[in-house]
PDB file of C-alpha atoms in Angstrom:
ATOM      1  CA  UNK A   1     -67.685 -56.492   3.472  1.00  0.00           C
ATOM      2  CA  UNK A   2     -65.917 -54.663   6.385  1.00  0.00           C
ATOM      3  CA  UNK A   3     -67.827 -56.082   8.967  1.00  0.00           C
ATOM      4  CA  UNK A   4     -67.005 -60.146   8.315  1.00  0.00           C
ATOM      5  CA  UNK A   5     -64.542 -61.633  10.505  1.00  0.00           C
ATOM      6  CA  UNK A   6     -61.752 -64.191  10.483  1.00  0.00           C
ATOM      7  CA  UNK A   7     -60.040 -65.356   7.394  1.00  0.00           C
ATOM      8  CA  UNK A   8     -62.561 -63.721   5.072  1.00  0.00           C
ATOM      9  CA  UNK A   9     -61.477 -60.288   6.576  1.00  0.00           C
ATOM     10  CA  UNK A  10     -57.942 -61.062   6.095  1.00  0.00           C
ATOM     11  CA  UNK A  11     -58.304 -62.047   2.508  1.00  0.00           C
ATOM     12  CA  UNK A  12     -60.767 -59.141   1.222  1.00  0.00           C
ATOM     13  CA  UNK A  13     -58.301 -56.693   3.178  1.00  0.00           C
ATOM     14  CA  UNK A  14     -55.339 -58.255   1.388  1.00  0.00           C
ATOM     15  CA  UNK A  15     -57.212 -57.838  -2.174  1.00  0.00           C
ATOM     16  CA  UNK A  16     -58.095 -54.334  -1.044  1.00  0.00           C
ATOM     17  CA  UNK A  17     -54.384 -53.819  -0.543  1.00  0.00           C
ATOM     18  CA  UNK A  18     -53.472 -55.224  -3.827  1.00  0.00           C
ATOM     19  CA  UNK A  19     -55.611 -52.933  -5.726  1.00  0.00           C
ATOM     20  CA  UNK A  20     -54.768 -49.871  -3.667  1.00  0.00           C
ATOM     21  CA  UNK A  21     -50.932 -50.553  -4.622  1.00  0.00           C
ATOM     22  CA  UNK A  22     -52.099 -49.811  -8.464  1.00  0.00           C
ATOM     23  CA  UNK A  23     -54.941 -47.607  -8.230  1.00  0.00           C
ATOM     24  CA  UNK A  24     -54.264 -45.299  -5.108  1.00  0.00           C
ATOM     25  CA  UNK A  25     -54.867 -42.242  -5.111  1.00  0.00           C
ATOM     26  CA  UNK A  26     -55.560 -41.240  -8.884  1.00  0.00           C
ATOM     27  CA  UNK A  27     -58.215 -44.278  -9.636  1.00  0.00           C
ATOM     28  CA  UNK A  28     -59.442 -44.676  -6.082  1.00  0.00           C
ATOM     29  CA  UNK A  29     -59.641 -40.909  -4.485  1.00  0.00           C
ATOM     30  CA  UNK A  30     -62.238 -41.727  -2.212  1.00  0.00           C
ATOM     31  CA  UNK A  31     -61.021 -44.956  -0.461  1.00  0.00           C
ATOM     32  CA  UNK A  32     -59.937 -43.046   2.466  1.00  0.00           C
ATOM     33  CA  UNK A  33     -62.956 -41.051   3.062  1.00  0.00           C
ATOM     34  CA  UNK A  34     -65.204 -44.058   2.500  1.00  0.00           C
ATOM     35  CA  UNK A  35     -63.036 -45.870   5.234  1.00  0.00           C
ATOM     36  CA  UNK A  36     -63.272 -42.832   7.679  1.00  0.00           C
ATOM     37  CA  UNK A  37     -67.287 -42.850   7.135  1.00  0.00           C
ATOM     38  CA  UNK A  38     -67.627 -46.151   8.096  1.00  0.00           C
ATOM     39  CA  UNK A  39     -65.060 -45.954  10.999  1.00  0.00           C
ATOM     40  CA  UNK A  40     -67.038 -43.061  12.505  1.00  0.00           C
ATOM     41  CA  UNK A  41     -69.912 -45.754  13.168  1.00  0.00           C
ATOM     42  CA  UNK A  42     -68.103 -46.482  16.641  1.00  0.00           C
ATOM     43  CA  UNK A  43     -71.155 -47.638  19.287  1.00  0.00           C
ATOM     44  CA  UNK A  44     -73.489 -48.658  16.473  1.00  0.00           C
ATOM     45  CA  UNK A  45     -71.108 -51.535  15.096  1.00  0.00           C
ATOM     46  CA  UNK A  46     -67.758 -52.300  16.382  1.00  0.00           C
ATOM     47  CA  UNK A  47     -66.963 -54.927  14.152  1.00  0.00           C
ATOM     48  CA  UNK A  48     -67.202 -52.527  11.301  1.00  0.00           C
ATOM     49  CA  UNK A  49     -64.791 -50.190  12.917  1.00  0.00           C
ATOM     50  CA  UNK A  50     -62.671 -53.422  13.847  1.00  0.00           C
ATOM     51  CA  UNK A  51     -62.994 -54.226   9.931  1.00  0.00           C
ATOM     52  CA  UNK A  52     -61.838 -50.886   8.806  1.00  0.00           C
ATOM     53  CA  UNK A  53     -58.771 -50.694  11.279  1.00  0.00           C
ATOM     54  CA  UNK A  54     -57.787 -53.907   9.789  1.00  0.00           C
ATOM     55  CA  UNK A  55     -58.244 -52.980   6.374  1.00  0.00           C
ATOM     56  CA  UNK A  56     -56.249 -49.666   7.383  1.00  0.00           C
ATOM     57  CA  UNK A  57     -53.561 -51.681   9.208  1.00  0.00           C
ATOM     58  CA  UNK A  58     -53.205 -53.997   5.856  1.00  0.00           C
ATOM     59  CA  UNK A  59     -52.758 -50.950   3.783  1.00  0.00           C
ATOM     60  CA  UNK A  60     -50.451 -48.846   5.588  1.00  0.00           C
ATOM     61  CA  UNK A  61     -48.085 -51.308   6.888  1.00  0.00           C
ATOM     62  CA  UNK A  62     -46.210 -51.132   3.695  1.00  0.00           C
ATOM     63  CA  UNK A  63     -45.095 -48.044   4.723  1.00  0.00           C
ATOM     64  CA  UNK A  64     -42.719 -49.211   7.040  1.00  0.00           C
ATOM     65  CA  UNK A  65     -40.798 -51.187   4.409  1.00  0.00           C
ATOM     66  CA  UNK A  66     -41.297 -48.877   1.363  1.00  0.00           C
ATOM     67  CA  UNK A  67     -38.129 -46.714   0.321  1.00  0.00           C
ATOM     68  CA  UNK A  68     -38.513 -43.159   1.164  1.00  0.00           C
ATOM     69  CA  UNK A  69     -39.131 -40.936  -1.796  1.00  0.00           C
ATOM     70  CA  UNK A  70     -41.284 -38.028  -3.179  1.00  0.00           C
ATOM     71  CA  UNK A  71     -44.357 -40.290  -4.514  1.00  0.00           C
ATOM     72  CA  UNK A  72     -44.353 -41.906  -1.231  1.00  0.00           C
ATOM     73  CA  UNK A  73     -44.112 -38.834   1.046  1.00  0.00           C
ATOM     74  CA  UNK A  74     -47.008 -37.595  -1.157  1.00  0.00           C
ATOM     75  CA  UNK A  75     -49.232 -40.614  -0.895  1.00  0.00           C
ATOM     76  CA  UNK A  76     -48.464 -40.592   3.029  1.00  0.00           C
ATOM     77  CA  UNK A  77     -49.174 -36.925   3.367  1.00  0.00           C
ATOM     78  CA  UNK A  78     -52.654 -37.408   1.385  1.00  0.00           C
ATOM     79  CA  UNK A  79     -53.584 -40.625   3.786  1.00  0.00           C
ATOM     80  CA  UNK A  80     -52.597 -38.862   7.199  1.00  0.00           C
ATOM     81  CA  UNK A  81     -54.440 -35.570   5.835  1.00  0.00           C
ATOM     82  CA  UNK A  82     -57.635 -37.583   5.566  1.00  0.00           C
ATOM     83  CA  UNK A  83     -57.189 -40.347   8.176  1.00  0.00           C
ATOM     84  CA  UNK A  84     -55.149 -38.789  10.953  1.00  0.00           C
ATOM     85  CA  UNK A  85     -57.692 -36.767  12.759  1.00  0.00           C
ATOM     86  CA  UNK A  86     -60.511 -39.385  12.780  1.00  0.00           C
ATOM     87  CA  UNK A  87     -58.018 -41.964  13.892  1.00  0.00           C
ATOM     88  CA  UNK A  88     -57.206 -39.735  16.728  1.00  0.00           C
ATOM     89  CA  UNK A  89     -60.839 -39.089  17.718  1.00  0.00           C
ATOM     90  CA  UNK A  90     -61.313 -42.935  17.535  1.00  0.00           C
ATOM     91  CA  UNK A  91     -58.307 -43.770  19.850  1.00  0.00           C
ATOM     92  CA  UNK A  92     -59.990 -41.569  22.472  1.00  0.00           C
ATOM     93  CA  UNK A  93     -63.463 -42.985  22.039  1.00  0.00           C
ATOM     94  CA  UNK A  94     -62.076 -46.497  22.273  1.00  0.00           C
ATOM     95  CA  UNK A  95     -59.762 -45.719  25.181  1.00  0.00           C
ATOM     96  CA  UNK A  96     -63.104 -44.340  27.123  1.00  0.00           C
ATOM     97  CA  UNK A  97     -64.759 -47.782  26.664  1.00  0.00           C
ATOM     98  CA  UNK A  98     -61.866 -49.560  28.787  1.00  0.00           C
ATOM     99  CA  UNK A  99     -61.026 -46.775  31.103  1.00  0.00           C
ATOM    100  CA  UNK A 100     -63.151 -44.472  33.076  1.00  0.00           C
ATOM    101  CA  UNK A 101     -67.302 -44.168  33.680  1.00  0.00           C
ATOM    102  CA  UNK A 102     -67.856 -45.696  30.155  1.00  0.00           C
ATOM    103  CA  UNK A 103     -65.742 -48.769  30.327  1.00  0.00           C
ATOM    104  CA  UNK A 104     -67.642 -51.957  29.307  1.00  0.00           C
ATOM    105  CA  UNK A 105     -68.060 -55.089  31.045  1.00  0.00           C
ATOM    106  CA  UNK A 106     -69.061 -57.318  28.725  1.00  0.00           C
ATOM    107  CA  UNK A 107     -65.915 -59.703  27.812  1.00  0.00           C
ATOM    108  CA  UNK A 108     -66.975 -60.399  24.108  1.00  0.00           C
ATOM    109  CA  UNK A 109     -67.392 -56.550  23.157  1.00  0.00           C
ATOM    110  CA  UNK A 110     -64.235 -55.685  25.530  1.00  0.00           C
ATOM    111  CA  UNK A 111     -62.257 -58.146  23.411  1.00  0.00           C
ATOM    112  CA  UNK A 112     -63.263 -56.348  20.056  1.00  0.00           C
ATOM    113  CA  UNK A 113     -62.517 -53.087  21.628  1.00  0.00           C
ATOM    114  CA  UNK A 114     -59.171 -54.078  22.668  1.00  0.00           C
ATOM    115  CA  UNK A 115     -58.365 -55.729  18.929  1.00  0.00           C
ATOM    116  CA  UNK A 116     -59.064 -52.361  17.596  1.00  0.00           C
ATOM    117  CA  UNK A 117     -57.160 -50.505  20.221  1.00  0.00           C
ATOM    118  CA  UNK A 118     -54.122 -52.704  19.164  1.00  0.00           C
ATOM    119  CA  UNK A 119     -54.778 -52.017  15.553  1.00  0.00           C
ATOM    120  CA  UNK A 120     -54.703 -48.326  16.285  1.00  0.00           C
ATOM    121  CA  UNK A 121     -51.319 -48.689  17.827  1.00  0.00           C
ATOM    122  CA  UNK A 122     -49.929 -50.757  14.713  1.00  0.00           C
ATOM    123  CA  UNK A 123     -51.234 -47.981  12.328  1.00  0.00           C
ATOM    124  CA  UNK A 124     -49.692 -45.422  14.360  1.00  0.00           C
ATOM    125  CA  UNK A 125     -46.642 -46.921  13.649  1.00  0.00           C
ATOM    126  CA  UNK A 126     -47.206 -47.358  10.031  1.00  0.00           C
ATOM    127  CA  UNK A 127     -47.912 -43.471   9.619  1.00  0.00           C
ATOM    128  CA  UNK A 128     -45.016 -42.426  11.704  1.00  0.00           C
ATOM    129  CA  UNK A 129     -41.965 -44.782  10.378  1.00  0.00           C
ATOM    130  CA  UNK A 130     -40.723 -42.902   7.550  1.00  0.00           C
ATOM    131  CA  UNK A 131     -40.687 -39.308   9.133  1.00  0.00           C
ATOM    132  CA  UNK A 132     -42.461 -37.075  11.793  1.00  0.00           C
ATOM    133  CA  UNK A 133     -45.806 -36.190  10.024  1.00  0.00           C
ATOM    134  CA  UNK A 134     -46.558 -32.417  11.088  1.00  0.00           C
ATOM    135  CA  UNK A 135     -50.219 -33.802  12.047  1.00  0.00           C
ATOM    136  CA  UNK A 136     -48.821 -36.156  14.616  1.00  0.00           C
ATOM    137  CA  UNK A 137     -46.236 -33.679  15.907  1.00  0.00           C
ATOM    138  CA  UNK A 138     -48.949 -31.417  16.448  1.00  0.00           C
ATOM    139  CA  UNK A 139     -50.871 -33.684  18.380  1.00  0.00           C
ATOM    140  CA  UNK A 140     -48.319 -35.660  20.220  1.00  0.00           C
ATOM    141  CA  UNK A 141     -49.586 -34.789  23.687  1.00  0.00           C
ATOM    142  CA  UNK A 142     -52.910 -36.403  22.782  1.00  0.00           C
ATOM    143  CA  UNK A 143     -51.101 -39.498  21.213  1.00  0.00           C
ATOM    144  CA  UNK A 144     -48.734 -39.791  24.127  1.00  0.00           C
ATOM    145  CA  UNK A 145     -51.303 -39.237  26.706  1.00  0.00           C
ATOM    146  CA  UNK A 146     -53.269 -42.129  25.089  1.00  0.00           C
ATOM    147  CA  UNK A 147     -50.107 -44.586  25.028  1.00  0.00           C
ATOM    148  CA  UNK A 148     -49.301 -44.245  28.646  1.00  0.00           C
ATOM    149  CA  UNK A 149     -52.827 -44.785  29.414  1.00  0.00           C
ATOM    150  CA  UNK A 150     -52.690 -47.967  27.927  1.00  0.00           C
ATOM    151  CA  UNK A 151     -49.474 -48.904  29.317  1.00  0.00           C
ATOM    152  CA  UNK A 152     -50.548 -48.199  32.615  1.00  0.00           C
ATOM    153  CA  UNK A 153     -53.677 -50.449  31.969  1.00  0.00           C
ATOM    154  CA  UNK A 154     -54.099 -53.653  34.475  1.00  0.00           C
ATOM    155  CA  UNK A 155     -55.885 -56.299  32.999  1.00  0.00           C
ATOM    156  CA  UNK A 156     -56.943 -57.756  36.250  1.00  0.00           C
ATOM    157  CA  UNK A 157     -58.861 -54.492  36.814  1.00  0.00           C
ATOM    158  CA  UNK A 158     -60.958 -54.942  33.931  1.00  0.00           C
ATOM    159  CA  UNK A 159     -64.894 -55.148  34.872  1.00  0.00           C
ATOM    160  CA  UNK A 160     -65.604 -58.576  32.941  1.00  0.00           C
ATOM    161  CA  UNK A 161     -68.556 -60.432  33.410  1.00  0.00           C
ATOM    162  CA  UNK A 162     -68.475 -63.368  31.431  1.00  0.00           C
ATOM    163  CA  UNK A 163     -66.318 -66.118  29.689  1.00  0.00           C
ATOM    164  CA  UNK A 164     -63.124 -67.520  31.063  1.00  0.00           C
ATOM    165  CA  UNK A 165     -61.811 -67.857  27.245  1.00  0.00           C
ATOM    166  CA  UNK A 166     -62.652 -64.057  26.751  1.00  0.00           C
ATOM    167  CA  UNK A 167     -61.213 -62.908  30.046  1.00  0.00           C
ATOM    168  CA  UNK A 168     -57.806 -64.705  28.789  1.00  0.00           C
ATOM    169  CA  UNK A 169     -58.297 -63.358  25.436  1.00  0.00           C
ATOM    170  CA  UNK A 170     -58.476 -59.444  26.893  1.00  0.00           C
ATOM    171  CA  UNK A 171     -55.504 -60.260  29.121  1.00  0.00           C
ATOM    172  CA  UNK A 172     -53.445 -61.499  26.083  1.00  0.00           C
ATOM    173  CA  UNK A 173     -54.624 -58.450  24.014  1.00  0.00           C
ATOM    174  CA  UNK A 174     -53.646 -55.883  26.750  1.00  0.00           C
ATOM    175  CA  UNK A 175     -50.183 -57.318  26.816  1.00  0.00           C
ATOM    176  CA  UNK A 176     -49.976 -57.089  22.878  1.00  0.00           C
ATOM    177  CA  UNK A 177     -51.145 -53.546  23.155  1.00  0.00           C
ATOM    178  CA  UNK A 178     -48.421 -52.629  25.568  1.00  0.00           C
ATOM    179  CA  UNK A 179     -45.699 -54.161  23.586  1.00  0.00           C
ATOM    180  CA  UNK A 180     -46.953 -52.521  20.181  1.00  0.00           C
ATOM    181  CA  UNK A 181     -46.672 -49.166  22.415  1.00  0.00           C
ATOM    182  CA  UNK A 182     -43.096 -49.899  23.587  1.00  0.00           C
ATOM    183  CA  UNK A 183     -42.527 -50.320  19.722  1.00  0.00           C
ATOM    184  CA  UNK A 184     -44.140 -46.779  18.961  1.00  0.00           C
ATOM    185  CA  UNK A 185     -42.202 -45.155  21.752  1.00  0.00           C
ATOM    186  CA  UNK A 186     -38.920 -46.829  20.701  1.00  0.00           C
ATOM    187  CA  UNK A 187     -39.415 -45.637  17.211  1.00  0.00           C
ATOM    188  CA  UNK A 188     -40.070 -41.793  18.792  1.00  0.00           C
ATOM    189  CA  UNK A 189     -37.215 -41.953  20.844  1.00  0.00           C
ATOM    190  CA  UNK A 190     -34.756 -43.169  18.176  1.00  0.00           C
ATOM    191  CA  UNK A 191     -35.683 -41.137  15.110  1.00  0.00           C
ATOM    192  CA  UNK A 192     -37.850 -38.234  16.672  1.00  0.00           C
ATOM    193  CA  UNK A 193     -35.663 -37.441  20.064  1.00  0.00           C
ATOM    194  CA  UNK A 194     -35.844 -33.697  20.060  1.00  0.00           C
ATOM    195  CA  UNK A 195     -39.705 -33.687  19.694  1.00  0.00           C
ATOM    196  CA  UNK A 196     -39.989 -36.819  22.002  1.00  0.00           C
ATOM    197  CA  UNK A 197     -37.519 -35.555  24.839  1.00  0.00           C
ATOM    198  CA  UNK A 198     -40.018 -34.563  27.203  1.00  0.00           C
ATOM    199  CA  UNK A 199     -42.300 -37.455  27.086  1.00  0.00           C
ATOM    200  CA  UNK A 200     -39.257 -39.721  27.351  1.00  0.00           C
ATOM    201  CA  UNK A 201     -39.300 -39.901  31.315  1.00  0.00           C
ATOM    202  CA  UNK A 202     -42.761 -40.619  31.634  1.00  0.00           C
ATOM    203  CA  UNK A 203     -42.544 -43.834  29.478  1.00  0.00           C
ATOM    204  CA  UNK A 204     -39.456 -44.637  31.012  1.00  0.00           C
ATOM    205  CA  UNK A 205     -41.457 -44.950  34.286  1.00  0.00           C
ATOM    206  CA  UNK A 206     -44.263 -46.750  32.987  1.00  0.00           C
ATOM    207  CA  UNK A 207     -42.242 -49.326  31.434  1.00  0.00           C
ATOM    208  CA  UNK A 208     -40.061 -49.698  34.292  1.00  0.00           C
ATOM    209  CA  UNK A 209     -43.078 -50.034  36.664  1.00  0.00           C
ATOM    210  CA  UNK A 210     -44.664 -52.355  33.960  1.00  0.00           C
ATOM    211  CA  UNK A 211     -41.231 -54.598  34.028  1.00  0.00           C
ATOM    212  CA  UNK A 212     -41.473 -54.960  37.756  1.00  0.00           C
ATOM    213  CA  UNK A 213     -45.184 -56.158  37.350  1.00  0.00           C
ATOM    214  CA  UNK A 214     -44.596 -58.634  34.425  1.00  0.00           C
ATOM    215  CA  UNK A 215     -45.369 -62.202  35.079  1.00  0.00           C
ATOM    216  CA  UNK A 216     -42.988 -64.933  33.727  1.00  0.00           C
ATOM    217  CA  UNK A 217     -45.843 -66.454  31.843  1.00  0.00           C
ATOM    218  CA  UNK A 218     -45.136 -67.274  28.279  1.00  0.00           C
ATOM    219  CA  UNK A 219     -47.742 -64.738  27.216  1.00  0.00           C
ATOM    220  CA  UNK A 220     -45.384 -61.900  28.929  1.00  0.00           C
ATOM    221  CA  UNK A 221     -42.175 -62.997  26.703  1.00  0.00           C
ATOM    222  CA  UNK A 222     -42.945 -60.059  23.987  1.00  0.00           C
ATOM    223  CA  UNK A 223     -42.923 -57.214  26.686  1.00  0.00           C
ATOM    224  CA  UNK A 224     -39.960 -58.423  28.501  1.00  0.00           C
ATOM    225  CA  UNK A 225     -38.247 -58.631  25.468  1.00  0.00           C
ATOM    226  CA  UNK A 226     -38.939 -55.279  24.068  1.00  0.00           C
ATOM    227  CA  UNK A 227     -38.261 -53.520  27.690  1.00  0.00           C
TER     228      UNK A 227
END
């Protein structure tokens, strides 16, 4: 189910989300462990990883709009306790597929990796929007390094070997990832200023350099607006 694509994936994820609202965690305590188990299949099936991340994003994005309260905090603490560490490890593994010795060159596979990275960044925002979780505070160095590495990523340097359309998709995804990271950094700068203060200068530098290199093409509008 989690490896299907397109509209079917969206519909299935929304269905799981509807059930989740009613049954989690009391009647569905094994949902997050099951997602984590499937997410660990990086390398074996990137489509499965993407399906898990898409489902997780669909489940967690409601945290951005829910009213704060004890029940919500208990649920988020449970989710982060089970999902935070695997998500952090997955983020590092995915990054290694676009930066470094293990960088992949197949355009189709790279597109899936970039889609996964975008979902990771969106999930990060959802899990951090209410309060600064202890897990993410303890692992802030890893996450900020991850985000800055992606901000510094130049789509033109990716070693793509096939498909003009896929190349264009990858370029757009890189800019969407950077836009989402700007949202994440903005959240931390506004809500968690003392904890984020030491990282802020580096992000300012990265975003400024990104602005200087930003094209006037429509696909870059979102980044320019956020900056």
